[in-house]
C-alpha positions as a printed NumPy array, in Angstrom:
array([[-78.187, 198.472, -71.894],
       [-76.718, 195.31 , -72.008],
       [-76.889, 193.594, -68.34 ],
       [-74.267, 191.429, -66.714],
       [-74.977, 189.707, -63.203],
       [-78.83 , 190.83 , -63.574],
       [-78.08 , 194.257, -64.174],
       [-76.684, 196.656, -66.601],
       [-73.676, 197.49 , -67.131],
       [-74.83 , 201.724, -67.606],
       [-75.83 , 201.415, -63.935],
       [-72.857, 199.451, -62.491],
       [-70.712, 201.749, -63.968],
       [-73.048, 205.024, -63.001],
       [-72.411, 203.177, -59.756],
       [-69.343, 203.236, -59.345],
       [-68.335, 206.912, -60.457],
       [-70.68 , 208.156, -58.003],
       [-68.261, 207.514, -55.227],
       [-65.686, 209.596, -57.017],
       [-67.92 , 212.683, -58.482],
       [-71.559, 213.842, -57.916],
       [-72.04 , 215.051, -61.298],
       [-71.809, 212.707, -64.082],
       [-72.591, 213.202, -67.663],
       [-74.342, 210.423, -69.843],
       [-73.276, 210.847, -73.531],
       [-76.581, 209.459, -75.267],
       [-76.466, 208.506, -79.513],
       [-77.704, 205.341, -80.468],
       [-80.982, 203.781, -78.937],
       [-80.848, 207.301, -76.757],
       [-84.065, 207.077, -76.178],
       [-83.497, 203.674, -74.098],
       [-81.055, 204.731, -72.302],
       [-82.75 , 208.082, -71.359],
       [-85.848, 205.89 , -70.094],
       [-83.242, 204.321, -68.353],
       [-81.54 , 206.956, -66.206],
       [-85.154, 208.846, -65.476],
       [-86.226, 205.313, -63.786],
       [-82.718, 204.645, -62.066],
       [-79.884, 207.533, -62.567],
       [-81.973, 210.976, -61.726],
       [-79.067, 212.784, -60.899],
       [-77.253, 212.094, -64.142],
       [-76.887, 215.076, -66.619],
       [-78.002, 213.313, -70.336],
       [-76.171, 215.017, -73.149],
       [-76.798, 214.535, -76.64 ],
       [-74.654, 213.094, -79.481],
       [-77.003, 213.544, -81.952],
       [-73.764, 213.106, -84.89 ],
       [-73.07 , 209.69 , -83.708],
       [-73.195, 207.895, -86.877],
       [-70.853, 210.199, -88.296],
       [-68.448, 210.569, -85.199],
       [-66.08 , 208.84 , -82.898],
       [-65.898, 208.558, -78.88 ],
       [-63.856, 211.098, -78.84 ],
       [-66.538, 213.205, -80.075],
       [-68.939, 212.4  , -77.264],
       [-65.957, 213.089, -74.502],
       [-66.012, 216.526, -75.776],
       [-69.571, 217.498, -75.369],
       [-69.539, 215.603, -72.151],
       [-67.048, 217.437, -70.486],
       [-68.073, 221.182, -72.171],
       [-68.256, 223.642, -69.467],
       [-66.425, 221.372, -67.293],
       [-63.668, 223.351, -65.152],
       [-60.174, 221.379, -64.653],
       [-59.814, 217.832, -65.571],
       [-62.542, 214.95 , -66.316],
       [-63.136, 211.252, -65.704],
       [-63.292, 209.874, -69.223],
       [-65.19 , 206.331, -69.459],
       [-66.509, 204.228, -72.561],
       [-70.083, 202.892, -71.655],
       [-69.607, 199.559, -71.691],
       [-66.736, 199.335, -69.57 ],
       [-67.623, 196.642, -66.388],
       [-65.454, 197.998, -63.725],
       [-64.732, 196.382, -60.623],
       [-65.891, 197.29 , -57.321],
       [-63.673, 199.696, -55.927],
       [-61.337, 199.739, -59.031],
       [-62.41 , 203.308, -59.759],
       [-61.577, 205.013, -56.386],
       [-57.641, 203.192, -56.855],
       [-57.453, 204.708, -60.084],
       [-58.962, 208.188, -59.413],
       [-56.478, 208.222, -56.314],
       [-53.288, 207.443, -58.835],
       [-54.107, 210.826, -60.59 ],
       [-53.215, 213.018, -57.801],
       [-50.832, 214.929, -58.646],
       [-51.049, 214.194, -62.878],
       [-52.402, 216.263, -65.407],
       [-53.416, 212.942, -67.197],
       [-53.674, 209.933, -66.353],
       [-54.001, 206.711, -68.826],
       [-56.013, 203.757, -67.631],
       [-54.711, 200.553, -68.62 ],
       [-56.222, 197.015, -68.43 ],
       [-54.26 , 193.422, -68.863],
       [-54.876, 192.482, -72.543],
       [-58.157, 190.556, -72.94 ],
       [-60.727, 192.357, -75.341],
       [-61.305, 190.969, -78.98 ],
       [-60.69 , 194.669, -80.215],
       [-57.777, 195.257, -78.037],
       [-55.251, 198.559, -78.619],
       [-52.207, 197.468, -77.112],
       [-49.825, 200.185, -75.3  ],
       [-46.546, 199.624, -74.612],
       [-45.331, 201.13 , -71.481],
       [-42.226, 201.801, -69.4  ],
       [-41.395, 202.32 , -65.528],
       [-39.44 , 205.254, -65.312],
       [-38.986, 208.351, -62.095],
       [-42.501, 208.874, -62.91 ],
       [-43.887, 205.504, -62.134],
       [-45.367, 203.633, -65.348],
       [-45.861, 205.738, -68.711],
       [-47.674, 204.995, -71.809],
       [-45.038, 205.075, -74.634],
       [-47.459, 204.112, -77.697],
       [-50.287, 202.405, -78.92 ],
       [-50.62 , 199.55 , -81.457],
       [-53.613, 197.64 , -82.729],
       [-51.77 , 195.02 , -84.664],
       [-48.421, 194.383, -82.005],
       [-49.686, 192.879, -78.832],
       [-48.582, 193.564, -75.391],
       [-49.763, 192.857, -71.943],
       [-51.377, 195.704, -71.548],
       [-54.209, 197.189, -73.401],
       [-55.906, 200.878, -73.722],
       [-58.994, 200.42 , -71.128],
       [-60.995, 203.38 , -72.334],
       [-60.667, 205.077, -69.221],
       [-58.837, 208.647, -68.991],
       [-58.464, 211.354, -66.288],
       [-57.294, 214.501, -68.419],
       [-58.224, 218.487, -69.175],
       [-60.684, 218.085, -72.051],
       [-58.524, 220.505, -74.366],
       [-56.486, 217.637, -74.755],
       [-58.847, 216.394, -77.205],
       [-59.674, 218.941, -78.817],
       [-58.746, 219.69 , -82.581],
       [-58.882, 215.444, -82.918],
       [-61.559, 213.587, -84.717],
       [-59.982, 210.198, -84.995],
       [-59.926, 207.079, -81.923],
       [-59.407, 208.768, -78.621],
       [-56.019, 206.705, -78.517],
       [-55.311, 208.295, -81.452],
       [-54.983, 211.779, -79.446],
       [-53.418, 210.871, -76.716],
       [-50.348, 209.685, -79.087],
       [-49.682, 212.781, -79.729],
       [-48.778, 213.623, -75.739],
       [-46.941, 210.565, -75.045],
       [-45.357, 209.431, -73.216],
       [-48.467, 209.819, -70.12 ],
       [-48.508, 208.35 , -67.019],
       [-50.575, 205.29 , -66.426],
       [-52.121, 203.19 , -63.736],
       [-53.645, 199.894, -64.395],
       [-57.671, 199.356, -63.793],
       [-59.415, 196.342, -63.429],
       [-62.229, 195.885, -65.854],
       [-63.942, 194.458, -68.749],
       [-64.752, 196.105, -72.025],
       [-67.615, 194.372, -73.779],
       [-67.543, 195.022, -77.972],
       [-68.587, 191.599, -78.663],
       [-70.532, 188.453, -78.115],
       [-66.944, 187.111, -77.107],
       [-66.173, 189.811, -74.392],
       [-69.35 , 190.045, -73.006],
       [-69.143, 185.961, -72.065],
       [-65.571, 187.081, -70.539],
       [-67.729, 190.27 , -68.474],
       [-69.84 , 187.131, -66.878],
       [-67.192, 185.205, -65.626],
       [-65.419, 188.372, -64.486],
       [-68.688, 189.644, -62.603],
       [-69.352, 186.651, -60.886],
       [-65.674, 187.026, -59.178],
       [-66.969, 190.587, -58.414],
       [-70.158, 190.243, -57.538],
       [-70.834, 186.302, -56.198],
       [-74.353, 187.592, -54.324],
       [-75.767, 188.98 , -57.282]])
């Protein structure tokens, strides 16, 4: 619920995935009831689905029950991912023709996981992830896949996708806010998105 440029990042980001998809599910856990409140006022045609093991869980938890019942592949997005206008419909376009595609961001976020990539036939593929050996590139929490590729995992969502490397990638312009740190970053960055507002 955090806002940047006078609004929150939940709805920019609701936003901009309705131009790819008309049906969009919220993963709600902590502070639910805020954001629920939230998406009745602003986001009616969201589908709310509850984590209610999100102490005990990780994201890639909450991408599962988002996407059960879901036929084919799904758009896979942290919340608090700023995105930038039109960002969404590049990268949603660079899937065609993928069974997965990794979104990738240039390096920036305090909790970065790096990935390490190469250009190859296929165009640029994720060949591994690394918290502790930077690169340019880091994981951007953003994933176009068929949900039973996370099945069976528990651990970081990055964690899972090691385990089908190397994936193709395309690179998405955003902002990940985890801290005080990246969320000054996400108001510089929105102002170059969004200069009206």
């Amino acid at each position: 619920m955090v806002e940047v440029g006078g609004r929150t990042i939940l709805s920019r980001l609701i936003e901009e995935v309705e131009r790819q998809t008309d049906r969009i599910h919220v993963v709600v856990g902590y502070r639910e009831e805020l954001i629920i409140q939230h998406c009745a006022l602003h986001h009616r045609n969201v589908v709310l689905v509850r984590n209610p093991d999100f102490r005990t869980t990780q994201t890639i938890h909450s991408y599962r029950l988002g996407a059960r019942g879901l036929p084919g592949p799904a758009l896979f997005i942290d919340g608090d991912c700023l995105i930038a206008p039109g960002a969404l419909g590049s990268f949603v376009e660079a899937a065609r023709g993928h069974r997965s595609l990794v979104g990738l961001t240039p390096a920036s976020s305090d909790h970065a996981v790096f990935a390490a990539v190469r250009e190859g036939d296929r165009g640029t593929e994720v060949v591994g992830f690394d918290r502790a050996t930077p690169e340019a590139q880091e994981w951007a929490s953003v994933l176009i896949t068929p949900a039973d590729v996370l099945e069976g995992h528990e651990n970081f969502v990055y964690e899972a996708l090691a385990e089908h490397l190397p994936l193709p990638a395309a690179t998405i312009e955003l902002a990940e806010v985890d801290t005080t740190a990246d969320l000054e970053r996400a108001h510089v960055r929105a102002a170059q998105w969004w200069p009206a507002g």
